[in-house]
mmCIF file of C-alpha atoms and ligand atoms in Angstrom:
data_model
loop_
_atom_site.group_PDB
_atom_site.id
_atom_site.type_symbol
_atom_site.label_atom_id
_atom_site.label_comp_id
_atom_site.label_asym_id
_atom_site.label_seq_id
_atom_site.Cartn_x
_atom_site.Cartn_y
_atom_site.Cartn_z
ATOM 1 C CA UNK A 1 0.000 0.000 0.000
ATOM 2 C CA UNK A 2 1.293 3.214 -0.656
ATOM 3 C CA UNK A 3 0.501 6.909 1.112
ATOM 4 C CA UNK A 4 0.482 9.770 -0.904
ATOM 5 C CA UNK A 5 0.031 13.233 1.190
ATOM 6 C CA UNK A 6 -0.234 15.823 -1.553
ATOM 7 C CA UNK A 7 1.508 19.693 -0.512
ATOM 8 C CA UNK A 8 0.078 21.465 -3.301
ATOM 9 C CA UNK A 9 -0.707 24.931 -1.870
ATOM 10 C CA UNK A 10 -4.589 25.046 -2.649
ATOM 11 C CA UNK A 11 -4.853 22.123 -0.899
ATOM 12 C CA UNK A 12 -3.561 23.150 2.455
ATOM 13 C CA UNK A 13 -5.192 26.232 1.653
ATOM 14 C CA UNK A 14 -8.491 24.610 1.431
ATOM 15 C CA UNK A 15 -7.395 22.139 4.529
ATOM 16 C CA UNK A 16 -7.116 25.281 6.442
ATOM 17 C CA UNK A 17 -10.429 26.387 5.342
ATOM 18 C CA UNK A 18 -11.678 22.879 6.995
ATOM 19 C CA UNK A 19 -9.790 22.618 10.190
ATOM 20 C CA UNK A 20 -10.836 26.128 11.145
ATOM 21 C CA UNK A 21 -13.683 25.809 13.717
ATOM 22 C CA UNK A 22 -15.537 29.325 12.494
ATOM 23 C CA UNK A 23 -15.799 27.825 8.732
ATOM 24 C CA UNK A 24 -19.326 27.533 8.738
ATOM 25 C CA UNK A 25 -21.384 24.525 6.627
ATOM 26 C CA UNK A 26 -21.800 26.285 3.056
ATOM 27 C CA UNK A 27 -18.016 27.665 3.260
ATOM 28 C CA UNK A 28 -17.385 24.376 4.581
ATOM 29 C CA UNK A 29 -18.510 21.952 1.702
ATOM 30 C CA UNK A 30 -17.079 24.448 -0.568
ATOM 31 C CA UNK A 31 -13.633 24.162 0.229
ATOM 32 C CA UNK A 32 -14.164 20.283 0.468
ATOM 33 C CA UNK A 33 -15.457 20.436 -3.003
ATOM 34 C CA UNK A 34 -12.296 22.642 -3.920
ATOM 35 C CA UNK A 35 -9.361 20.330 -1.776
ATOM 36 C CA UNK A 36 -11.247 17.345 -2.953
ATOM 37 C CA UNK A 37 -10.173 18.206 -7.198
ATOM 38 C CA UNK A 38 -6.602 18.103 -6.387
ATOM 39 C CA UNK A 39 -7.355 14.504 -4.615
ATOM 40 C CA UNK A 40 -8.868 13.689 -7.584
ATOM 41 C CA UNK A 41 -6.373 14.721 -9.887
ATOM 42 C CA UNK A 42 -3.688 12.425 -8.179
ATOM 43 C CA UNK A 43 -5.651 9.805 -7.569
ATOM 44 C CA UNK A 44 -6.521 9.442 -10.872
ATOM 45 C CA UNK A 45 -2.799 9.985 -12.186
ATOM 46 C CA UNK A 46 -2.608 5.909 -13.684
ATOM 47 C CA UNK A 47 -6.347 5.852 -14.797
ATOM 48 C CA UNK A 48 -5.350 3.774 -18.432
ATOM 49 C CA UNK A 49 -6.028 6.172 -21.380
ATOM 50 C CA UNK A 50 -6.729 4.763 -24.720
ATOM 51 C CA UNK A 51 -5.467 6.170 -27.835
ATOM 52 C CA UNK A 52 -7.827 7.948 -30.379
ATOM 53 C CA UNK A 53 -7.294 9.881 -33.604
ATOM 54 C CA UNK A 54 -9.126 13.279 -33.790
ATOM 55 C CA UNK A 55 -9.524 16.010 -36.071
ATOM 56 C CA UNK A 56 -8.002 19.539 -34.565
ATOM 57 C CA UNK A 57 -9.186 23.069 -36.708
ATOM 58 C CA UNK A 58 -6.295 22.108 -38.275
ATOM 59 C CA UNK A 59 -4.777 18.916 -38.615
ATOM 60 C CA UNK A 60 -5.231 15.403 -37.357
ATOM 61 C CA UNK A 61 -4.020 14.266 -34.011
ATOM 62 C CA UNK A 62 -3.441 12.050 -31.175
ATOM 63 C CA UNK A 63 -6.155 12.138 -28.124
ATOM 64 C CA UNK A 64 -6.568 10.250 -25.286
ATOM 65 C CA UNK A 65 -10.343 8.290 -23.845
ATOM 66 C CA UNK A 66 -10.166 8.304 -20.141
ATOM 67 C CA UNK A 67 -11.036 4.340 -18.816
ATOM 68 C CA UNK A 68 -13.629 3.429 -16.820
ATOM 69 C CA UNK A 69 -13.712 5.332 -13.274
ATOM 70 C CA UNK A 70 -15.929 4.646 -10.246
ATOM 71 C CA UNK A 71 -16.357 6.323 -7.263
ATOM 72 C CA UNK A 72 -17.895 4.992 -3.730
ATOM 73 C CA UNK A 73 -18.865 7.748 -1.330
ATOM 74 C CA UNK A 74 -18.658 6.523 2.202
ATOM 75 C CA UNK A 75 -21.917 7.723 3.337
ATOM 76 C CA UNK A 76 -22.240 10.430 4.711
ATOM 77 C CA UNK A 77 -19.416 12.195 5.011
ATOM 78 C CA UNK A 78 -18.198 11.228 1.541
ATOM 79 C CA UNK A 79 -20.653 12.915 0.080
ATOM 80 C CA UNK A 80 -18.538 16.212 0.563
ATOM 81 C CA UNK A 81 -16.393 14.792 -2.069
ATOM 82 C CA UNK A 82 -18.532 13.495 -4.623
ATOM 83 C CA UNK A 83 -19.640 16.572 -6.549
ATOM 84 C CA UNK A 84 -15.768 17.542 -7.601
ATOM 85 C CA UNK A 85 -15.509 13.508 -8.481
ATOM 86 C CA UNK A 86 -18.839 13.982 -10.472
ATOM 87 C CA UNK A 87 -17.453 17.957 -11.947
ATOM 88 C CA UNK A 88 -14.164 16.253 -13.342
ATOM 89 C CA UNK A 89 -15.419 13.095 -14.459
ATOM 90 C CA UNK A 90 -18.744 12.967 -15.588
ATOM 91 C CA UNK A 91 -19.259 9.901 -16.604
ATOM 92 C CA UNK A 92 -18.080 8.165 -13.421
ATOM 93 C CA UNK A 93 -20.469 5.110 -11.869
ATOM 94 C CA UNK A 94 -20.883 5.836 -8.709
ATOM 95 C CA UNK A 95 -21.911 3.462 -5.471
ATOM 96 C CA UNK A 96 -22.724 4.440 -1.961
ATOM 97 C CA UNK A 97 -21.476 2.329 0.627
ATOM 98 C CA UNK A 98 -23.620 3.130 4.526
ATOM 99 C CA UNK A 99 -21.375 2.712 7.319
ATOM 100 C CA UNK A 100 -21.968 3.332 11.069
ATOM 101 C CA UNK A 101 -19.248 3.666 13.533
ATOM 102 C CA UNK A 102 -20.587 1.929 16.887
ATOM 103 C CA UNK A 103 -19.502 4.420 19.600
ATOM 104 C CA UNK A 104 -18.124 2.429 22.101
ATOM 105 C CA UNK A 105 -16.027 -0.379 19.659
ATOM 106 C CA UNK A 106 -15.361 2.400 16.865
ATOM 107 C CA UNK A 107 -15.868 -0.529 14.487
ATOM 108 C CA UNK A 108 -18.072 -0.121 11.594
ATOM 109 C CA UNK A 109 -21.644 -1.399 11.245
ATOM 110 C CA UNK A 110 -22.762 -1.437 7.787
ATOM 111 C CA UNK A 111 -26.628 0.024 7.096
ATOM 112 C CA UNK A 112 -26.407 0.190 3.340
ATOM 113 C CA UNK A 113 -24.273 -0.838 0.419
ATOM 114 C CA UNK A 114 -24.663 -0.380 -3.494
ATOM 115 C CA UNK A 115 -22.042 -0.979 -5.857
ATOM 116 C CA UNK A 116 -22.167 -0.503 -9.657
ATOM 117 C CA UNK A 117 -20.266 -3.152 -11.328
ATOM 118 C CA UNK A 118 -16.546 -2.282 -10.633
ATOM 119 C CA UNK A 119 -14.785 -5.147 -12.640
ATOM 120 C CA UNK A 120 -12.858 -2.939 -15.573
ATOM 121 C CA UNK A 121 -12.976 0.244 -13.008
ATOM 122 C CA UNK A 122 -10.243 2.249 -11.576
ATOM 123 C CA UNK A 123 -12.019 3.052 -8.151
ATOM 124 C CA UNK A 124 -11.794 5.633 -6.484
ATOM 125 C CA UNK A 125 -13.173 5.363 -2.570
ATOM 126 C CA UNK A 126 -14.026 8.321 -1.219
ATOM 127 C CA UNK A 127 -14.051 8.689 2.729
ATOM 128 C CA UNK A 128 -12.493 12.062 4.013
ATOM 129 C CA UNK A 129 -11.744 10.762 7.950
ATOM 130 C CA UNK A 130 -9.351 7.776 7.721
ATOM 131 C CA UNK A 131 -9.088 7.281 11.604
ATOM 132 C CA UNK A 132 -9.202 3.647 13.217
ATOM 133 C CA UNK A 133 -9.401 2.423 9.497
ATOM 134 C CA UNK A 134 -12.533 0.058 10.358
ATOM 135 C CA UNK A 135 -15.181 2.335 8.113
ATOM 136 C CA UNK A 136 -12.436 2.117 4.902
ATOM 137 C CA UNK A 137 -11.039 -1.227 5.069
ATOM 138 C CA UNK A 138 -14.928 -2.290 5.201
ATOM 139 C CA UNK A 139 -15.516 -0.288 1.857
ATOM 140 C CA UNK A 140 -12.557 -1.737 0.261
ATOM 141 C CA UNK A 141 -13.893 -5.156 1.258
ATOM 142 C CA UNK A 142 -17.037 -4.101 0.023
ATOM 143 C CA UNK A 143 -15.649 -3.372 -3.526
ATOM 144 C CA UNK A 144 -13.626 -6.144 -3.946
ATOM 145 C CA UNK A 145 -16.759 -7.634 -3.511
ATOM 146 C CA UNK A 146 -17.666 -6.285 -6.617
ATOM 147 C CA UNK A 147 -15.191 -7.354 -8.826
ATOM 148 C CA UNK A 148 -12.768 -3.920 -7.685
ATOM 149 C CA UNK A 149 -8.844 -4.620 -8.792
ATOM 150 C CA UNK A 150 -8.031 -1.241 -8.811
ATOM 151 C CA UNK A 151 -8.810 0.863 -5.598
ATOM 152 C CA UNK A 152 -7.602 4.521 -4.338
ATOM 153 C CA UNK A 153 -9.163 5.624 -1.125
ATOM 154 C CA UNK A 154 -9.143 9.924 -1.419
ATOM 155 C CA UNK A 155 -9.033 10.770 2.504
ATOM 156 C CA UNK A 156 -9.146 14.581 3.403
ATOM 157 C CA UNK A 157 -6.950 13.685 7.400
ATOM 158 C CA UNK A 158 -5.571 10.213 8.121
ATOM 159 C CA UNK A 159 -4.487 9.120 11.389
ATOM 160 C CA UNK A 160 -1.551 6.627 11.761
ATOM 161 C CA UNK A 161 -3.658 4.068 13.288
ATOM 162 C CA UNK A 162 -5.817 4.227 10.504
ATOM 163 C CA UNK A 163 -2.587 4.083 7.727
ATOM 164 C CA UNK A 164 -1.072 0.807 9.399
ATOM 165 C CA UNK A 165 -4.724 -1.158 9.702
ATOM 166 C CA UNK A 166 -5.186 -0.201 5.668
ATOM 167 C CA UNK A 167 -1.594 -1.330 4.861
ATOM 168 C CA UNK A 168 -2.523 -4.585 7.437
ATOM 169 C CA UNK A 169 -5.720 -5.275 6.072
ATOM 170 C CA UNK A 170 -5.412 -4.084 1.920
ATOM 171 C CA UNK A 171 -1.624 -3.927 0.882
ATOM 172 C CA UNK A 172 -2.886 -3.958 -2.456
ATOM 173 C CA UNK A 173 -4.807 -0.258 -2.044
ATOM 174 C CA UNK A 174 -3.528 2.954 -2.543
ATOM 175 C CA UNK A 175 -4.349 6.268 -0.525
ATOM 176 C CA UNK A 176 -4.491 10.048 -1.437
ATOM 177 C CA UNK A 177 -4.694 12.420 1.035
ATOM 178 C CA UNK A 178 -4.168 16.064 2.376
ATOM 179 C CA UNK A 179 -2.403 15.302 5.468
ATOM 180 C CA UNK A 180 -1.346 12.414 7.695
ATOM 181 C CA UNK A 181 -1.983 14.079 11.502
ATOM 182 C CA UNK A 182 -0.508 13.026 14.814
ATOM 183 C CA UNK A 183 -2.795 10.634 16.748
ATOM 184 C CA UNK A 184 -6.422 9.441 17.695
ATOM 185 C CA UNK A 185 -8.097 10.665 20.902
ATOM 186 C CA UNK A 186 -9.858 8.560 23.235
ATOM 187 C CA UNK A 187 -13.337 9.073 21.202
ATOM 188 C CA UNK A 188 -11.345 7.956 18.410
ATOM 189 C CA UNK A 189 -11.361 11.679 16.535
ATOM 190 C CA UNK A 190 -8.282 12.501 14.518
ATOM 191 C CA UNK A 191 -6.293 15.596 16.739
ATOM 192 C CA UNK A 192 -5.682 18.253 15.417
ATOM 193 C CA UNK A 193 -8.118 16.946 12.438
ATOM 194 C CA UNK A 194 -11.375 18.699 11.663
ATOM 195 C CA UNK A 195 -14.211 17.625 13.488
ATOM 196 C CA UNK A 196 -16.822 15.559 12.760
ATOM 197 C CA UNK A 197 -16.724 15.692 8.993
ATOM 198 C CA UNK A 198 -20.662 14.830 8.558
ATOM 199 C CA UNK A 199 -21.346 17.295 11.261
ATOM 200 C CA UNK A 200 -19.371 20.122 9.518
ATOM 201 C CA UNK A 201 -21.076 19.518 6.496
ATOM 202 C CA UNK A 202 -24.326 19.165 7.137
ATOM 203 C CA UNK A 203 -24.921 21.876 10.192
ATOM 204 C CA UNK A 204 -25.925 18.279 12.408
ATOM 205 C CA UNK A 205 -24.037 19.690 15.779
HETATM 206 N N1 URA B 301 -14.703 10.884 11.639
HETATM 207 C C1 URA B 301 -14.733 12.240 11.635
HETATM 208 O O1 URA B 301 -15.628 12.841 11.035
HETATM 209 N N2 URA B 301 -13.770 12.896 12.297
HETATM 210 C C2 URA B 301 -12.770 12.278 12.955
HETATM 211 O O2 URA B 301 -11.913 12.945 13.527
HETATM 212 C C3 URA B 301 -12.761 10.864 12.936
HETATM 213 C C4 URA B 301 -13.726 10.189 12.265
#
């Protein structure tokens, strides 16, 4: 498994946007919208191309068919990353996988799960909190289940603990994120992190 933190400036920009507790839910889901296209654009950096022949205003030239691409928002707070997914790729399948962490185990407790087919895809999971790793590995299970070969997991914050259970549990997977931070607290929130993501999101305090 392999952990890419990008450093680009817009995205710590953004990151900064999300950490700050007085970034209120519409400024909120708009800067994860905005950190979540440079996610996108490295997670998506060996998506297989296929050649094509088109016709410029002036000559005829080589172009380049993106492959199949499908996304899986971890509900809910995935959903803060699906609309730049959906922007950049438009034609992306996209599956919803319902996960509920149980408060007192922090293990995840699945309430819903659809999955286009995701045999030829590049996949792209999206789940913004990688913390104890229980919610993700169980959505990489999930679309393996599903015929998934080739899966990126775009996190917003990882936690350490949640890094070494992902390269435990899928060494195969690769993840993209804005930052790796220190440590988990005893409620199992990423410090410094962000919050509740959903929360922030959605105005649920
Ligand atoms: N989920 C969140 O939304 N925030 C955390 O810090 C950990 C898990």
């Amino acid at each position: 498994m392999n952990l890419t933190v990008i450093d680009h400036p817009l995205a710590r920009h953004y990151l900064t946007v999300l950490r700050d507790q007085e970034t209120a839910p519409e400024e909120f889901r708009n800067a994860a919208r905005r950190l979540t296209y440079s996610l996108v654009m490295e997670a998506t950096r060996r998506v297989p191309l296929e050649k094509s022949r088109i016709q410029s205003p002036l000559e005829e030239t080589a172009g380049y068919e993106l492959g199949s691409v499908a996304a899986v928002a971890v509900l809910r707070a995935g959903l803060g990353m699906l609309d730049a997914v959906l922007d950049l790729i438009p034609e992306v399948k996209v599956g919803f996988a319902g996960v509920q962490r149980n408060e007192e185990t922090a293990e995840p407790m699945e309430y819903y799960a659809k999955m286009p087919n995701l045999e030829d895809a590049s996949v792209l999971i999206l789940e913004p909190m990688l913390a104890t790793g229980g919610s993700l590995s169980w959505a990489v299970t999930k679309t393996k289940e599903s015929g998934a070969r080739d899966v990126t997991c775009l996190c917003v914050v990882t936690a350490p603990e949640g890094v070494k259970r992902m390269y435990e549990d899928h060494p195969d997977t690769q993840i993209v994120a804005a930052a790796l931070d220190r440590e988990l607290n005893d409620q199992y929130y990423i410090v410094p992190g962000l919050g509740d993501m959903g929360d922030r999101l959605f105005g649920t305090f």
